[in-house]
Amino acid sequence: MSKYYVETGMFTGENSGTWNGGKINYYGPNWHSQRRKARERDNYTCQDCGIHEKDYGQELSVHHIKPFKEFNGDWKNANKLSNLISLCEYPCHRKRHSKMVDDIV
């Protein structure tokens, strides 16, 4: 069954239940510094579950609270520290994105 799903793309891209318009690959020229500052501000700790990067084994993700695409290219406002939060990728960052999709549906 999984081979069929892969071959048909049945649950990928726009066919996925968590699809929300595609991935943005560029968050503006200040993204890397703002990402670093957000992780530092949050003491390198996931703000949802409390795990520290050292215990997690990798850098935390930095999530836009209000989605980047809602700023229509205004990366300065999208990347303000007040709009950024440090999260472990799994499960917390993925949960945040799932909730965003649930709010849209």
PDB file of C-alpha atoms in Angstrom:
ATOM      1  CA  MET A   1       0.000   0.000   0.000  1.00  0.00           C
ATOM      2  CA  SER A   2       2.800   2.428   0.872  1.00  0.00           C
ATOM      3  CA  LYS A   3       4.383   1.834  -2.552  1.00  0.00           C
ATOM      4  CA  TYR A   4       1.078   2.827  -4.141  1.00  0.00           C
ATOM      5  CA  TYR A   5       0.918   6.004  -2.048  1.00  0.00           C
ATOM      6  CA  VAL A   6       4.454   6.973  -3.053  1.00  0.00           C
ATOM      7  CA  GLU A   7       3.864   6.271  -6.742  1.00  0.00           C
ATOM      8  CA  THR A   8       0.571   8.175  -6.884  1.00  0.00           C
ATOM      9  CA  GLY A   9       1.503  11.006  -4.512  1.00  0.00           C
ATOM     10  CA  MET A  10      -1.837  10.433  -2.846  1.00  0.00           C
ATOM     11  CA  PHE A  11      -0.849  12.032   0.464  1.00  0.00           C
ATOM     12  CA  THR A  12       1.809  14.537  -0.643  1.00  0.00           C
ATOM     13  CA  GLY A  13       1.713  18.227  -1.522  1.00  0.00           C
ATOM     14  CA  GLU A  14      -1.800  19.518  -2.073  1.00  0.00           C
ATOM     15  CA  ASN A  15      -3.148  15.994  -1.493  1.00  0.00           C
ATOM     16  CA  SER A  16      -1.865  15.978   2.085  1.00  0.00           C
ATOM     17  CA  GLY A  17      -4.242  16.680   4.944  1.00  0.00           C
ATOM     18  CA  THR A  18      -1.674  19.079   6.397  1.00  0.00           C
ATOM     19  CA  TRP A  19      -1.014  21.026   3.168  1.00  0.00           C
ATOM     20  CA  ASN A  20      -1.094  24.766   3.736  1.00  0.00           C
ATOM     21  CA  GLY A  21       0.210  26.266   0.530  1.00  0.00           C
ATOM     22  CA  GLY A  22       3.734  24.975   0.150  1.00  0.00           C
ATOM     23  CA  LYS A  23       7.079  25.590   1.753  1.00  0.00           C
ATOM     24  CA  ILE A  24       8.775  28.969   1.827  1.00  0.00           C
ATOM     25  CA  ASN A  25      12.511  28.621   1.280  1.00  0.00           C
ATOM     26  CA  TYR A  26      13.612  32.219   1.932  1.00  0.00           C
ATOM     27  CA  TYR A  27      12.647  34.221   5.023  1.00  0.00           C
ATOM     28  CA  GLY A  28      14.625  37.377   4.259  1.00  0.00           C
ATOM     29  CA  PRO A  29      18.202  38.537   4.818  1.00  0.00           C
ATOM     30  CA  ASN A  30      17.850  38.787   8.619  1.00  0.00           C
ATOM     31  CA  TRP A  31      16.407  35.295   9.130  1.00  0.00           C
ATOM     32  CA  HIS A  32      19.562  33.549  10.331  1.00  0.00           C
ATOM     33  CA  SER A  33      20.408  36.242  12.883  1.00  0.00           C
ATOM     34  CA  GLN A  34      16.803  36.460  14.119  1.00  0.00           C
ATOM     35  CA  ARG A  35      16.632  32.684  14.375  1.00  0.00           C
ATOM     36  CA  ARG A  36      19.801  32.670  16.510  1.00  0.00           C
ATOM     37  CA  LYS A  37      18.467  35.501  18.701  1.00  0.00           C
ATOM     38  CA  ALA A  38      15.141  33.706  19.243  1.00  0.00           C
ATOM     39  CA  ARG A  39      16.870  30.498  20.326  1.00  0.00           C
ATOM     40  CA  GLU A  40      19.132  32.488  22.650  1.00  0.00           C
ATOM     41  CA  ARG A  41      16.183  34.454  24.089  1.00  0.00           C
ATOM     42  CA  ASP A  42      14.338  31.185  24.726  1.00  0.00           C
ATOM     43  CA  ASN A  43      17.405  29.760  26.484  1.00  0.00           C
ATOM     44  CA  TYR A  44      17.743  27.057  23.795  1.00  0.00           C
ATOM     45  CA  THR A  45      14.617  25.449  25.225  1.00  0.00           C
ATOM     46  CA  CYS A  46      11.433  24.356  23.435  1.00  0.00           C
ATOM     47  CA  GLN A  47       8.740  26.761  24.562  1.00  0.00           C
ATOM     48  CA  ASP A  48       6.037  24.091  24.403  1.00  0.00           C
ATOM     49  CA  CYS A  49       7.550  20.991  26.016  1.00  0.00           C
ATOM     50  CA  GLY A  50      10.625  22.436  27.770  1.00  0.00           C
ATOM     51  CA  ILE A  51      13.309  20.201  26.252  1.00  0.00           C
ATOM     52  CA  HIS A  52      16.759  21.805  25.942  1.00  0.00           C
ATOM     53  CA  GLU A  53      18.779  21.579  22.730  1.00  0.00           C
ATOM     54  CA  LYS A  54      21.478  19.574  24.525  1.00  0.00           C
ATOM     55  CA  ASP A  55      18.930  16.935  25.531  1.00  0.00           C
ATOM     56  CA  TYR A  56      17.159  17.086  22.151  1.00  0.00           C
ATOM     57  CA  GLY A  57      20.423  16.431  20.322  1.00  0.00           C
ATOM     58  CA  GLN A  58      20.066  19.150  17.680  1.00  0.00           C
ATOM     59  CA  GLU A  59      19.196  22.812  17.263  1.00  0.00           C
ATOM     60  CA  LEU A  60      15.604  23.740  17.883  1.00  0.00           C
ATOM     61  CA  SER A  61      13.391  24.995  15.093  1.00  0.00           C
ATOM     62  CA  VAL A  62      12.202  28.588  15.144  1.00  0.00           C
ATOM     63  CA  HIS A  63       8.529  29.004  14.309  1.00  0.00           C
ATOM     64  CA  HIS A  64       6.694  32.075  13.016  1.00  0.00           C
ATOM     65  CA  ILE A  65       3.704  32.522  15.356  1.00  0.00           C
ATOM     66  CA  LYS A  66       1.823  34.453  12.687  1.00  0.00           C
ATOM     67  CA  PRO A  67       2.735  32.621   9.456  1.00  0.00           C
ATOM     68  CA  PHE A  68       5.399  34.249   7.314  1.00  0.00           C
ATOM     69  CA  LYS A  69       3.199  34.114   4.204  1.00  0.00           C
ATOM     70  CA  GLU A  70       0.597  36.321   5.913  1.00  0.00           C
ATOM     71  CA  PHE A  71       3.123  39.187   5.871  1.00  0.00           C
ATOM     72  CA  ASN A  72       3.141  39.282   2.033  1.00  0.00           C
ATOM     73  CA  GLY A  73       6.909  39.516   1.752  1.00  0.00           C
ATOM     74  CA  ASP A  74       7.375  41.956   4.665  1.00  0.00           C
ATOM     75  CA  TRP A  75      10.205  39.940   6.218  1.00  0.00           C
ATOM     76  CA  LYS A  76      11.158  42.700   8.679  1.00  0.00           C
ATOM     77  CA  ASN A  77       7.844  42.397  10.512  1.00  0.00           C
ATOM     78  CA  ALA A  78       7.496  38.649   9.971  1.00  0.00           C
ATOM     79  CA  ASN A  79      10.895  38.051  11.573  1.00  0.00           C
ATOM     80  CA  LYS A  80      10.441  40.281  14.619  1.00  0.00           C
ATOM     81  CA  LEU A  81      11.434  38.395  17.749  1.00  0.00           C
ATOM     82  CA  SER A  82       7.920  38.870  19.104  1.00  0.00           C
ATOM     83  CA  ASN A  83       6.676  36.701  16.209  1.00  0.00           C
ATOM     84  CA  LEU A  84       9.247  33.926  16.694  1.00  0.00           C
ATOM     85  CA  ILE A  85       9.275  31.005  19.112  1.00  0.00           C
ATOM     86  CA  SER A  86      11.770  28.165  19.633  1.00  0.00           C
ATOM     87  CA  LEU A  87      10.314  24.664  19.336  1.00  0.00           C
ATOM     88  CA  CYS A  88      11.595  21.121  19.012  1.00  0.00           C
ATOM     89  CA  GLU A  89      10.795  19.910  15.500  1.00  0.00           C
ATOM     90  CA  TYR A  90       8.997  16.805  16.667  1.00  0.00           C
ATOM     91  CA  PRO A  91       6.497  16.817  18.106  1.00  0.00           C
ATOM     92  CA  CYS A  92       5.987  20.496  19.043  1.00  0.00           C
ATOM     93  CA  HIS A  93       6.728  22.317  15.765  1.00  0.00           C
ATOM     94  CA  ARG A  94       4.720  19.779  13.794  1.00  0.00           C
ATOM     95  CA  LYS A  95       1.827  20.109  16.242  1.00  0.00           C
ATOM     96  CA  ARG A  96       1.824  23.878  15.774  1.00  0.00           C
ATOM     97  CA  HIS A  97       1.580  23.466  12.007  1.00  0.00           C
ATOM     98  CA  SER A  98      -1.139  20.833  12.337  1.00  0.00           C
ATOM     99  CA  LYS A  99      -3.161  23.202  14.510  1.00  0.00           C
ATOM    100  CA  MET A 100      -2.740  25.929  11.889  1.00  0.00           C
ATOM    101  CA  VAL A 101      -4.206  23.587   9.264  1.00  0.00           C
ATOM    102  CA  ASP A 102      -7.032  22.640  11.633  1.00  0.00           C
ATOM    103  CA  ASP A 103      -7.828  26.332  12.099  1.00  0.00           C
ATOM    104  CA  ILE A 104      -8.062  26.813   8.324  1.00  0.00           C
ATOM    105  CA  VAL A 105     -10.317  23.793   7.708  1.00  0.00           C
TER     106      VAL A 105
END
